[in-house]
PDB file of C-alpha atoms in Angstrom:
ATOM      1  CA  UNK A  23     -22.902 -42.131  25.523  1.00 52.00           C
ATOM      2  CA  UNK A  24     -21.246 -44.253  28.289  1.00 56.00           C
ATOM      3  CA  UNK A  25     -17.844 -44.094  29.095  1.00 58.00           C
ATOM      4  CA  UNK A  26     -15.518 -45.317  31.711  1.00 59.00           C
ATOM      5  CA  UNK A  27     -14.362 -43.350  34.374  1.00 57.00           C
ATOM      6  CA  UNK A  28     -11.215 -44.304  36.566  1.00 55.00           C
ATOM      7  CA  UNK A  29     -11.499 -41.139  38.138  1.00 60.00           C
ATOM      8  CA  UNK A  30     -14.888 -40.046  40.221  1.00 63.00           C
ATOM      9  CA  UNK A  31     -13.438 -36.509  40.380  1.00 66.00           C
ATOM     10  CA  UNK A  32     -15.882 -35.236  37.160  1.00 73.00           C
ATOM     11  CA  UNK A  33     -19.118 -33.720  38.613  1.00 80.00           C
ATOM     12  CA  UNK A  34     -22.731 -34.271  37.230  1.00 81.00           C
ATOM     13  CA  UNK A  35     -23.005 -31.304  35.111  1.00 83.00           C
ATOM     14  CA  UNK A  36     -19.610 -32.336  32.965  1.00 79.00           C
ATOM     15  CA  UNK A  37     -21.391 -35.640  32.867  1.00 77.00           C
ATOM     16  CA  UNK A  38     -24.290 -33.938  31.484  1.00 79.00           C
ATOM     17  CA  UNK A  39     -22.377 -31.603  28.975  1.00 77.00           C
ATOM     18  CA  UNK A  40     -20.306 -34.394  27.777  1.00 75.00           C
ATOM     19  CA  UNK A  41     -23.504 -36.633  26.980  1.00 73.00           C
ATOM     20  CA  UNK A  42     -24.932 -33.502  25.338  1.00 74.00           C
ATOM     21  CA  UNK A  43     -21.818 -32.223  23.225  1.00 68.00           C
ATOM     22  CA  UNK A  44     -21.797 -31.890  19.412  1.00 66.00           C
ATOM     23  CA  UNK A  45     -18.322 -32.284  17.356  1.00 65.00           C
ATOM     24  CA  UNK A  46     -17.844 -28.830  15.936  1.00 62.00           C
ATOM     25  CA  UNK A  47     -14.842 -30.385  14.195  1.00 66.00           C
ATOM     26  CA  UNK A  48     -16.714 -32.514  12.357  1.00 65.00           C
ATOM     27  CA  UNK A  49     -18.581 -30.757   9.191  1.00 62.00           C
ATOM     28  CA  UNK A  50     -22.250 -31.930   9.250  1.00 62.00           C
ATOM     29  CA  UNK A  51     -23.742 -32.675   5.604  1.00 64.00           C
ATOM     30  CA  UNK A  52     -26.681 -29.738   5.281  1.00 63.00           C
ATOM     31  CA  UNK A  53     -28.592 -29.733   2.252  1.00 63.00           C
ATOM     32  CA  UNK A  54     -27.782 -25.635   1.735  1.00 59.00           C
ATOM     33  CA  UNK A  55     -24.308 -25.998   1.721  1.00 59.00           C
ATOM     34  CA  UNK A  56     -24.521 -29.013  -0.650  1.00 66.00           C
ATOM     35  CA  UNK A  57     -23.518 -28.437  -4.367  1.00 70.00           C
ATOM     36  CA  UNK A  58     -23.830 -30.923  -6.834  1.00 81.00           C
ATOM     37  CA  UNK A  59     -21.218 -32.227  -8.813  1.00 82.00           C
ATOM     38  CA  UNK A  60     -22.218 -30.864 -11.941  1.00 85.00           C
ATOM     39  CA  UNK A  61     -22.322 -27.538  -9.890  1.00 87.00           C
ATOM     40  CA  UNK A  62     -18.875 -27.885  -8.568  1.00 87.00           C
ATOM     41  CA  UNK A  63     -17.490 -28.862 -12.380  1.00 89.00           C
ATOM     42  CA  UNK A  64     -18.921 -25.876 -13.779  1.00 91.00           C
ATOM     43  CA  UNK A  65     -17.643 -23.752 -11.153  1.00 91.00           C
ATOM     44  CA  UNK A  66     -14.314 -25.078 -12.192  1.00 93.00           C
ATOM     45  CA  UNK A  67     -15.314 -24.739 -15.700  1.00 95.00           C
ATOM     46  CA  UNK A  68     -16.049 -21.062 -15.136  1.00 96.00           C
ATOM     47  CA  UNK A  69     -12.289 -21.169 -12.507  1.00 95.00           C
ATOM     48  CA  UNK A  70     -10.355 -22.540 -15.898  1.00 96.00           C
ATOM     49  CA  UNK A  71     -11.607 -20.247 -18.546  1.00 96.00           C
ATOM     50  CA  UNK A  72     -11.193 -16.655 -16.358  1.00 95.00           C
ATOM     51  CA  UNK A  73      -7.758 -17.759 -15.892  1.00 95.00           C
ATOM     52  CA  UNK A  74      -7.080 -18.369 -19.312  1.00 95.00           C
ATOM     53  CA  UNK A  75      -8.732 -14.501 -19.704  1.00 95.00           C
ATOM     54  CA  UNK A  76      -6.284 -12.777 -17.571  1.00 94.00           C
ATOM     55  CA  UNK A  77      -3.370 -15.243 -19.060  1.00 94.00           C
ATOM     56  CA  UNK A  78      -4.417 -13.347 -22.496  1.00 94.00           C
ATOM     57  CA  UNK A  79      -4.926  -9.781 -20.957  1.00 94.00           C
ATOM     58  CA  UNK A  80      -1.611 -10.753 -19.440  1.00 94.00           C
ATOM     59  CA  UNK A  81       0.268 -11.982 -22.946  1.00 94.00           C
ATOM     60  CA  UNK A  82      -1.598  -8.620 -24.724  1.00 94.00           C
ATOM     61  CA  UNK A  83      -0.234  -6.318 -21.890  1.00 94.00           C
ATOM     62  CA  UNK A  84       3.502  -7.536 -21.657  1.00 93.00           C
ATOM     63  CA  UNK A  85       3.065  -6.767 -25.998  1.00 93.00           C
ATOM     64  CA  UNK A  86       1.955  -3.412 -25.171  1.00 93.00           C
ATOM     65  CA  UNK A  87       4.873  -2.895 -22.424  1.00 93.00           C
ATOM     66  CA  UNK A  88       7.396  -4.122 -24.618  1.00 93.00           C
ATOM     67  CA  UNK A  89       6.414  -1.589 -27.254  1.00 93.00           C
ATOM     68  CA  UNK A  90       6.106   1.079 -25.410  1.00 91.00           C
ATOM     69  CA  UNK A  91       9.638   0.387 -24.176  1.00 92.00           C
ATOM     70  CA  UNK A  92      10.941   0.127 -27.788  1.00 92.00           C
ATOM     71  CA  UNK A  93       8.961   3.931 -28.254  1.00 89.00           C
ATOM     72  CA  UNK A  94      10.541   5.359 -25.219  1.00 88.00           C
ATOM     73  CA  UNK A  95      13.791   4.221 -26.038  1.00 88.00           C
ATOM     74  CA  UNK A  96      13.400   5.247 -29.963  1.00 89.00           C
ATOM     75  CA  UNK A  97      12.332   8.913 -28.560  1.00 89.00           C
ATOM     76  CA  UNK A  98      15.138   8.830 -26.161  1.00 89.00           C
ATOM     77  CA  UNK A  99      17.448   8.617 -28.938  1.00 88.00           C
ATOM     78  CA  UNK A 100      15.126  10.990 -31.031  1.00 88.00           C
ATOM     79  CA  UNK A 101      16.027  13.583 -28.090  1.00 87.00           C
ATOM     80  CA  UNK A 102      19.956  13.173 -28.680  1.00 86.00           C
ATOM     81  CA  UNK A 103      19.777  13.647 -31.837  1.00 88.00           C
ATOM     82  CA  UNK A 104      18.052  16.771 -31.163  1.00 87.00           C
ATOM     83  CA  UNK A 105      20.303  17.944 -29.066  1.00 83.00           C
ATOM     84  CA  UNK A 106      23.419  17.545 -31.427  1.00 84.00           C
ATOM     85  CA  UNK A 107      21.596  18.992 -34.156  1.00 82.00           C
ATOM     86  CA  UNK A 108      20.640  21.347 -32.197  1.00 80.00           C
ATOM     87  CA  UNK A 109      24.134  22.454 -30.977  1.00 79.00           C
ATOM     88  CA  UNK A 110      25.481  22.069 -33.973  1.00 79.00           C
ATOM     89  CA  UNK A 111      23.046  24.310 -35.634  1.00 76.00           C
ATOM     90  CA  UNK A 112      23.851  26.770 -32.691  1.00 75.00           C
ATOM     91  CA  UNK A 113      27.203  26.634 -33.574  1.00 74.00           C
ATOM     92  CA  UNK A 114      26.400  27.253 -36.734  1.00 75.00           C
ATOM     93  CA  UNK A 115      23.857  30.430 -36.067  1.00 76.00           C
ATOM     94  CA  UNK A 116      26.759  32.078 -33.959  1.00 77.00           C
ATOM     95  CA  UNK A 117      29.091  32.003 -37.018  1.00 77.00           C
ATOM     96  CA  UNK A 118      26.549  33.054 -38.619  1.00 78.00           C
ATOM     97  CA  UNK A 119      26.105  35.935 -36.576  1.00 79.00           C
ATOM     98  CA  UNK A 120      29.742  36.713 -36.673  1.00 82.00           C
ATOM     99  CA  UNK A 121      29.792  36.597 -40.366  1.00 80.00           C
ATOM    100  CA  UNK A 122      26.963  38.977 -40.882  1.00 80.00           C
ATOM    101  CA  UNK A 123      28.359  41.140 -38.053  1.00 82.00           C
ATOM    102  CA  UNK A 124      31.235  41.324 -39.995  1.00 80.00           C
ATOM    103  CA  UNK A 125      29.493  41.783 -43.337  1.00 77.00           C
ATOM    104  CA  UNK A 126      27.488  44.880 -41.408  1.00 76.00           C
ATOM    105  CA  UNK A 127      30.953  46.336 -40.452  1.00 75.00           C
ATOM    106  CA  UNK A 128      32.567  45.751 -43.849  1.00 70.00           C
ATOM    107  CA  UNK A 129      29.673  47.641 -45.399  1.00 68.00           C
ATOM    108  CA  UNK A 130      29.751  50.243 -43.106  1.00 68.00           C
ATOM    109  CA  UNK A 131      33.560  51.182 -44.135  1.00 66.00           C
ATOM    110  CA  UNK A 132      32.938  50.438 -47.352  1.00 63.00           C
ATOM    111  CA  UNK A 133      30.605  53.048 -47.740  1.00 61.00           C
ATOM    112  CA  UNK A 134      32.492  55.447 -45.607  1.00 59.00           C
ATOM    113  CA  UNK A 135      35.522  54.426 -47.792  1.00 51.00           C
ATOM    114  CA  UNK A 136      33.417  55.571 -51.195  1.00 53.00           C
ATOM    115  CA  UNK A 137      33.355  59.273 -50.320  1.00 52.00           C
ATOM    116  CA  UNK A 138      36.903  59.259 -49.623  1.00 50.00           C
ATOM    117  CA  UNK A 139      37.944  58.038 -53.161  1.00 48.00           C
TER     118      UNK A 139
END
């Protein structure tokens, strides 16, 4: 490779190294890094149809999240329920308690009463 030089300020060896260099930017054809086209198209074949598998696992998976969202939120109002019933029923049991408290006590004069009469 000749080239002209305006300048006589290079030196021999960058004479030498720039007759010798090799374009690194330049991708050399080697016959290992070659693929065929068919090679290529089936790798973008193979590209193609995973991502239309994890588009489906996807689709199948925002199904599943969505219905599990519906459960929590049905159990969530499951769980009030609960707890109304719950302190209704609690309401309920203390009255309860009162009541047969009271029953107990009206028994007990009642049959204290009985000798009396």
């Amino acid at each position: 490779m000749k080239r002209f030089t305006a300048n006589s300020m290079t030196t021999p060896e960058y004479d030498r190294w720039w007759g010798q260099r090799i374009n690194d930017n330049i991708p050399m054809s080697n016959q290992e890094n070659t693929h065929s086209v068919e090679e290529h198209l089936q790798w973008q074949e193979q590209l193609h149809r995973s991502q239309d598998q994890v588009k489906d696992k996807d689709y199948v998976m925002g199904a599943v999240v969505t219905q599990v969202r519906e459960v929590a939120d049905h159990l969530q109002t499951l769980v009030v329920q609960v707890d109304v019933l719950s302190l209704k029923y609690e309401s309920k049991s203390d009255r309860v308690r009162e009541l047969t408290w009271l029953l107990r006590k009206d028994k007990a004069l009642s049959i204290r009463a009985r000798p009396y009469m």
